[in-house]
């Protein structure tokens, strides 16, 4: 039991955790799903499940990452994410600035390319290169050998490269423009 | 793409994701909604259009969730889907020009040049809301939108880009703050929709209540309806409007707890928690299938030959044809359900990755006659889903030493010795045999038919029809 807390203490702990870490979980979920709706659904579902056994969870972030990844690779959630994946596209581009157009297009292309990866390969990339987890930590979450993570990450990057090249839209890596930085909220 | 490029890309994608102001409040709102659903015995999720109507709570800066120049919708692969799109507008507000104009105005706000046509398929007052089902489509692709607003208001809650299919549904549980319980079903013009009335005992035909509205219906029962759609006298769809692929088991209601997942690499379900989970899984499936309940745990143990799986529990209901549920514990409490035989070549998972799928609990279903000889197919993981195998687990009377499967000519086509009260037979899928439990003297001490649908999804050996 984490911290030996019970009753209201556990409830307070859970509430504080949600308030502090919800955004982090949501961003990870968004990268896993490619959809804002699916991301929120994924986070909330995982949190509600964790809530029932909160006092038994020693490492909540690790637990929730694992829960979200597990849910995401479920068949129906995979279908769902495909359903909304392509919907996550920029609004009409006529009114945006050139640099904004570029950034939105890059984001759009990456999302589409991620959507063409097997769901677990996508999860490997998100855990390794967004969450910055080690191969061992990622392997623990996904329940496979570190060697599998290494090969999946390598193959995932290669496949992303191929997809972007095939689409004929791969853009040269360039400096992060001030607009891109300012995009962060 | 290099690691650094991908990291920068992730940064760009994630930077636009902003949580709602009160995520905890939003979470509790959802929890209360789930509680209402559960207390109303809506344990299973209505599958269709689920994602399209999940509550919106994330603001994406610079990227909307719909529209844009690259999204072409979902390929329409059935003429029945076109028939639905080309059907006249249904619903009690179908002829209300002001409402239709309002809906179309909402749709224009999310226009997509790749889907130039818009058709209001349904407009009506359902529950506390005015609900619309709208198709946006091109010559080859389409999406389903389902905006709704509290009655008497123009504050439409948009949701969309769902998959268009010959029959579309919308359930209240997917609409934030909708207090009423209902399920809206819309079929192509001229078809007939019916729902199962009462509980089904597995023996006779189901009792059907045709919808007075014909090709659409609103069902306000607490349990998602069991639906039948016939067109021109042909049954095109028959089955539960519930997502049976993955069950949602809440052991907290039983006062039991699974082993903490973070503290064990083994199955979380053992002992009383395992049997409770089996009964809860049975309850959910029986409810979704509108079957009688009254579950009994008839066996727990390890399925012979399953050296890597956890303990299993076999739960049997009552009635002349008894529904059967087998649950095999995994590391993850929530089970996936094997509904079909293997779909060869359909998996997109890397076989090397499948090891991790072992954490999910597994469920399969079957049916049994009266007596102690109860048989059910053993499920297995297949990528991210579960499927039925050619292994049949049979429980036997205590005096039995062997189980035999006999074809209609009386030939033994499979047999297996009994170990610890159960036997596992290698029996091809789509079987139509009799199972005999035989004692040491070769005398049959129990017998039961074992007859399955030839193909497709099935629950409790009842075929789920999807014939569009």
mmCIF file of C-alpha atoms in Angstrom, chain A residues 11 14-16 18-19 22-23 26-27 30-31 34-45 47-49 51-53 56-58 63 66 69-71 73-93 100 103-104 106-108 110-112 114 118-122 124-130 132 141-145 148 152 155 157-158 160-161 164 170-176 179-180 182-185, chain B residues 1-3 5-20 22-28 30-31 33-34 38 47 49-72 74 109-112 158-163 243-252 257-264 331-334 336 339 343 346-350 352-357 359-360 383-385:
data_model
loop_
_atom_site.group_PDB
_atom_site.id
_atom_site.type_symbol
_atom_site.label_atom_id
_atom_site.label_comp_id
_atom_site.label_asym_id
_atom_site.label_seq_id
_atom_site.Cartn_x
_atom_site.Cartn_y
_atom_site.Cartn_z
ATOM 1 C CA UNK A 11 -8.914 9.786 -2.231
ATOM 2 C CA UNK A 14 -5.737 10.222 -6.224
ATOM 3 C CA UNK A 15 -7.321 13.639 -6.726
ATOM 4 C CA UNK A 16 -3.982 15.381 -6.450
ATOM 5 C CA UNK A 18 -5.135 13.537 -11.439
ATOM 6 C CA UNK A 19 -4.832 17.283 -11.159
ATOM 7 C CA UNK A 22 -3.620 14.524 -16.172
ATOM 8 C CA UNK A 23 -2.004 16.676 -18.813
ATOM 9 C CA UNK A 26 -3.308 13.075 -21.959
ATOM 10 C CA UNK A 27 -0.374 14.002 -24.150
ATOM 11 C CA UNK A 30 -2.818 11.541 -27.739
ATOM 12 C CA UNK A 31 0.390 10.233 -29.235
ATOM 13 C CA UNK A 34 -3.902 10.297 -32.624
ATOM 14 C CA UNK A 35 -7.229 11.683 -31.494
ATOM 15 C CA UNK A 36 -8.197 14.082 -28.769
ATOM 16 C CA UNK A 37 -11.439 12.253 -28.071
ATOM 17 C CA UNK A 38 -9.825 8.846 -27.974
ATOM 18 C CA UNK A 39 -7.019 10.233 -25.830
ATOM 19 C CA UNK A 40 -9.343 11.558 -23.192
ATOM 20 C CA UNK A 41 -11.334 8.357 -23.286
ATOM 21 C CA UNK A 42 -8.167 6.349 -22.827
ATOM 22 C CA UNK A 43 -6.884 8.439 -19.930
ATOM 23 C CA UNK A 44 -10.188 8.546 -18.105
ATOM 24 C CA UNK A 45 -10.771 4.853 -18.526
ATOM 25 C CA UNK A 47 -7.699 6.423 -14.270
ATOM 26 C CA UNK A 48 -11.066 5.054 -13.278
ATOM 27 C CA UNK A 49 -9.718 1.543 -13.297
ATOM 28 C CA UNK A 51 -8.887 4.388 -8.803
ATOM 29 C CA UNK A 52 -10.336 1.118 -7.544
ATOM 30 C CA UNK A 53 -6.953 -0.143 -6.448
ATOM 31 C CA UNK A 56 -2.101 -0.816 -3.975
ATOM 32 C CA UNK A 57 -0.327 1.012 -6.779
ATOM 33 C CA UNK A 58 3.243 1.907 -5.971
ATOM 34 C CA UNK A 63 0.900 1.710 -13.908
ATOM 35 C CA UNK A 66 0.857 0.314 -18.892
ATOM 36 C CA UNK A 69 -0.996 0.926 -23.696
ATOM 37 C CA UNK A 70 -2.855 -2.253 -22.853
ATOM 38 C CA UNK A 71 -6.174 -0.665 -23.552
ATOM 39 C CA UNK A 73 -3.832 -2.435 -28.239
ATOM 40 C CA UNK A 74 -7.217 -3.938 -27.619
ATOM 41 C CA UNK A 75 -8.880 -4.697 -30.923
ATOM 42 C CA UNK A 76 -11.804 -2.360 -30.566
ATOM 43 C CA UNK A 77 -9.745 0.480 -29.313
ATOM 44 C CA UNK A 78 -7.455 -0.100 -32.238
ATOM 45 C CA UNK A 79 -10.385 0.172 -34.569
ATOM 46 C CA UNK A 80 -11.552 3.225 -32.736
ATOM 47 C CA UNK A 81 -8.231 4.935 -33.025
ATOM 48 C CA UNK A 82 -8.220 4.231 -36.711
ATOM 49 C CA UNK A 83 -11.657 5.708 -36.930
ATOM 50 C CA UNK A 84 -10.588 9.015 -35.583
ATOM 51 C CA UNK A 85 -6.993 9.024 -36.629
ATOM 52 C CA UNK A 86 -7.541 10.462 -40.030
ATOM 53 C CA UNK A 87 -9.958 12.919 -38.571
ATOM 54 C CA UNK A 88 -7.179 14.647 -36.731
ATOM 55 C CA UNK A 89 -6.271 16.896 -39.529
ATOM 56 C CA UNK A 90 -5.720 20.580 -39.618
ATOM 57 C CA UNK A 91 -8.462 22.976 -40.383
ATOM 58 C CA UNK A 92 -8.478 24.648 -43.744
ATOM 59 C CA UNK A 93 -5.095 26.122 -44.421
ATOM 60 C CA UNK A 100 2.206 27.791 -39.473
ATOM 61 C CA UNK A 103 4.215 23.212 -38.871
ATOM 62 C CA UNK A 104 0.665 22.026 -39.237
ATOM 63 C CA UNK A 106 4.494 18.389 -40.507
ATOM 64 C CA UNK A 107 2.258 17.503 -37.620
ATOM 65 C CA UNK A 108 -0.357 16.191 -39.981
ATOM 66 C CA UNK A 110 3.617 12.556 -38.739
ATOM 67 C CA UNK A 111 0.204 11.689 -37.366
ATOM 68 C CA UNK A 112 -0.742 9.973 -40.570
ATOM 69 C CA UNK A 114 2.141 6.991 -37.063
ATOM 70 C CA UNK A 118 1.094 -1.476 -35.910
ATOM 71 C CA UNK A 119 -0.355 -0.251 -32.686
ATOM 72 C CA UNK A 120 2.303 -1.860 -30.511
ATOM 73 C CA UNK A 121 5.128 -0.523 -32.619
ATOM 74 C CA UNK A 122 3.616 2.916 -32.221
ATOM 75 C CA UNK A 124 7.136 1.451 -28.423
ATOM 76 C CA UNK A 125 8.048 4.690 -30.165
ATOM 77 C CA UNK A 126 5.890 6.754 -27.829
ATOM 78 C CA UNK A 127 7.257 5.130 -24.692
ATOM 79 C CA UNK A 128 10.855 5.273 -25.849
ATOM 80 C CA UNK A 129 11.011 8.682 -27.497
ATOM 81 C CA UNK A 130 8.240 10.641 -25.852
ATOM 82 C CA UNK A 132 12.043 8.650 -22.636
ATOM 83 C CA UNK A 141 5.289 -2.147 -19.710
ATOM 84 C CA UNK A 142 4.721 -4.087 -22.902
ATOM 85 C CA UNK A 143 5.582 -7.411 -21.366
ATOM 86 C CA UNK A 144 8.267 -8.441 -23.797
ATOM 87 C CA UNK A 145 12.011 -8.699 -24.002
ATOM 88 C CA UNK A 148 12.086 -6.830 -28.918
ATOM 89 C CA UNK A 152 10.618 -2.588 -32.760
ATOM 90 C CA UNK A 155 11.811 -0.910 -37.344
ATOM 91 C CA UNK A 157 11.684 4.556 -37.181
ATOM 92 C CA UNK A 158 12.516 2.885 -40.470
ATOM 93 C CA UNK A 160 8.069 5.991 -40.458
ATOM 94 C CA UNK A 161 10.837 7.049 -42.772
ATOM 95 C CA UNK A 164 6.934 9.618 -45.181
ATOM 96 C CA UNK A 170 8.766 14.107 -46.125
ATOM 97 C CA UNK A 171 10.213 17.438 -45.250
ATOM 98 C CA UNK A 172 13.789 18.210 -44.552
ATOM 99 C CA UNK A 173 14.479 18.500 -40.871
ATOM 100 C CA UNK A 174 14.947 22.108 -40.061
ATOM 101 C CA UNK A 175 15.309 24.282 -37.037
ATOM 102 C CA UNK A 176 12.345 24.577 -34.787
ATOM 103 C CA UNK A 179 6.136 29.684 -33.995
ATOM 104 C CA UNK A 180 6.555 26.013 -33.190
ATOM 105 C CA UNK A 182 5.267 29.350 -29.164
ATOM 106 C CA UNK A 183 2.695 26.773 -30.064
ATOM 107 C CA UNK A 184 3.177 25.119 -26.739
ATOM 108 C CA UNK A 185 0.630 26.078 -24.199
ATOM 109 C CA UNK B 1 13.434 9.586 -39.633
ATOM 110 C CA UNK B 2 15.951 9.960 -36.854
ATOM 111 C CA UNK B 3 15.263 9.754 -33.149
ATOM 112 C CA UNK B 5 13.337 14.221 -35.618
ATOM 113 C CA UNK B 6 10.752 11.942 -34.059
ATOM 114 C CA UNK B 7 11.179 13.577 -30.675
ATOM 115 C CA UNK B 8 10.688 17.001 -32.218
ATOM 116 C CA UNK B 9 7.655 15.671 -34.016
ATOM 117 C CA UNK B 10 6.214 14.299 -30.791
ATOM 118 C CA UNK B 11 6.833 17.655 -29.148
ATOM 119 C CA UNK B 12 4.916 19.408 -31.888
ATOM 120 C CA UNK B 13 2.017 16.974 -31.711
ATOM 121 C CA UNK B 14 1.741 17.006 -27.946
ATOM 122 C CA UNK B 15 2.132 20.741 -27.605
ATOM 123 C CA UNK B 16 -1.349 21.277 -28.922
ATOM 124 C CA UNK B 17 -2.968 19.016 -26.358
ATOM 125 C CA UNK B 18 -4.434 20.973 -23.497
ATOM 126 C CA UNK B 19 -6.444 19.277 -20.758
ATOM 127 C CA UNK B 20 -9.729 20.598 -19.543
ATOM 128 C CA UNK B 22 -10.942 20.525 -14.078
ATOM 129 C CA UNK B 23 -9.804 17.057 -15.104
ATOM 130 C CA UNK B 24 -10.711 15.525 -11.758
ATOM 131 C CA UNK B 25 -14.206 16.943 -11.969
ATOM 132 C CA UNK B 26 -14.513 15.628 -15.502
ATOM 133 C CA UNK B 27 -13.336 12.240 -14.339
ATOM 134 C CA UNK B 28 -15.842 12.127 -11.517
ATOM 135 C CA UNK B 30 -17.689 10.159 -16.053
ATOM 136 C CA UNK B 31 -17.547 7.929 -13.007
ATOM 137 C CA UNK B 33 -22.229 8.352 -15.515
ATOM 138 C CA UNK B 34 -20.713 4.887 -15.437
ATOM 139 C CA UNK B 38 -24.115 0.086 -14.185
ATOM 140 C CA UNK B 47 -20.327 -0.675 -29.898
ATOM 141 C CA UNK B 49 -20.358 4.983 -33.066
ATOM 142 C CA UNK B 50 -18.849 4.801 -29.645
ATOM 143 C CA UNK B 51 -15.799 6.776 -30.443
ATOM 144 C CA UNK B 52 -17.639 9.370 -32.396
ATOM 145 C CA UNK B 53 -19.556 10.504 -29.389
ATOM 146 C CA UNK B 54 -17.060 10.275 -26.578
ATOM 147 C CA UNK B 55 -17.121 13.478 -24.643
ATOM 148 C CA UNK B 56 -14.974 16.205 -26.032
ATOM 149 C CA UNK B 57 -12.710 17.656 -23.431
ATOM 150 C CA UNK B 58 -9.458 18.376 -25.143
ATOM 151 C CA UNK B 59 -8.663 21.545 -26.934
ATOM 152 C CA UNK B 60 -6.294 21.110 -29.810
ATOM 153 C CA UNK B 61 -4.594 24.270 -30.787
ATOM 154 C CA UNK B 62 -4.130 24.529 -34.498
ATOM 155 C CA UNK B 63 -5.581 21.142 -35.294
ATOM 156 C CA UNK B 64 -9.225 20.236 -35.294
ATOM 157 C CA UNK B 65 -10.594 16.761 -34.980
ATOM 158 C CA UNK B 66 -12.381 16.843 -38.271
ATOM 159 C CA UNK B 67 -12.377 18.628 -41.548
ATOM 160 C CA UNK B 68 -9.155 19.325 -43.344
ATOM 161 C CA UNK B 69 -7.959 18.369 -46.747
ATOM 162 C CA UNK B 70 -6.674 14.849 -46.222
ATOM 163 C CA UNK B 71 -9.515 12.944 -44.633
ATOM 164 C CA UNK B 72 -11.667 11.194 -47.174
ATOM 165 C CA UNK B 74 -14.447 5.608 -44.674
ATOM 166 C CA UNK B 109 -19.066 24.273 -39.435
ATOM 167 C CA UNK B 110 -17.103 21.070 -39.899
ATOM 168 C CA UNK B 111 -17.316 20.834 -43.649
ATOM 169 C CA UNK B 112 -14.796 18.673 -45.418
ATOM 170 C CA UNK B 158 -20.827 17.895 -32.126
ATOM 171 C CA UNK B 159 -19.429 14.468 -32.643
ATOM 172 C CA UNK B 160 -18.553 12.728 -35.776
ATOM 173 C CA UNK B 161 -16.435 10.960 -38.320
ATOM 174 C CA UNK B 162 -17.895 7.678 -37.210
ATOM 175 C CA UNK B 163 -18.030 4.717 -39.535
ATOM 176 C CA UNK B 243 -19.457 -4.777 -27.265
ATOM 177 C CA UNK B 244 -18.773 -8.326 -26.197
ATOM 178 C CA UNK B 245 -15.141 -8.370 -27.187
ATOM 179 C CA UNK B 246 -13.888 -7.021 -23.913
ATOM 180 C CA UNK B 247 -15.672 -7.205 -20.612
ATOM 181 C CA UNK B 248 -15.452 -4.698 -17.810
ATOM 182 C CA UNK B 249 -15.288 -6.472 -14.490
ATOM 183 C CA UNK B 250 -15.477 -4.537 -11.261
ATOM 184 C CA UNK B 251 -14.527 -6.811 -8.407
ATOM 185 C CA UNK B 252 -14.933 -4.028 -5.882
ATOM 186 C CA UNK B 257 -9.608 -7.721 -4.732
ATOM 187 C CA UNK B 258 -7.318 -9.080 -7.367
ATOM 188 C CA UNK B 259 -3.663 -9.279 -6.561
ATOM 189 C CA UNK B 260 -2.091 -5.868 -7.243
ATOM 190 C CA UNK B 261 -0.875 -5.908 -10.803
ATOM 191 C CA UNK B 262 2.279 -4.031 -10.054
ATOM 192 C CA UNK B 263 3.304 -6.562 -7.479
ATOM 193 C CA UNK B 264 3.068 -9.758 -9.446
ATOM 194 C CA UNK B 331 -2.197 -10.852 -15.446
ATOM 195 C CA UNK B 332 -4.764 -8.275 -16.520
ATOM 196 C CA UNK B 333 -8.098 -8.651 -14.792
ATOM 197 C CA UNK B 334 -10.232 -7.473 -17.694
ATOM 198 C CA UNK B 336 -11.202 -10.440 -23.847
ATOM 199 C CA UNK B 339 -16.224 -14.985 -30.284
ATOM 200 C CA UNK B 343 -9.466 -15.562 -38.919
ATOM 201 C CA UNK B 346 -6.257 -11.196 -40.471
ATOM 202 C CA UNK B 347 -3.765 -10.430 -37.730
ATOM 203 C CA UNK B 348 -1.518 -7.458 -38.062
ATOM 204 C CA UNK B 349 0.486 -8.097 -34.953
ATOM 205 C CA UNK B 350 4.079 -9.133 -34.986
ATOM 206 C CA UNK B 352 7.156 -11.752 -31.548
ATOM 207 C CA UNK B 353 4.979 -9.250 -29.741
ATOM 208 C CA UNK B 354 2.312 -11.696 -28.759
ATOM 209 C CA UNK B 355 4.053 -12.645 -25.567
ATOM 210 C CA UNK B 356 2.763 -9.502 -23.936
ATOM 211 C CA UNK B 357 -0.803 -10.311 -24.861
ATOM 212 C CA UNK B 359 -1.454 -10.709 -19.648
ATOM 213 C CA UNK B 360 -5.101 -10.545 -20.664
ATOM 214 C CA UNK B 383 -2.681 -10.807 -31.617
ATOM 215 C CA UNK B 384 -4.800 -8.258 -29.893
ATOM 216 C CA UNK B 385 -7.900 -10.389 -29.731
#
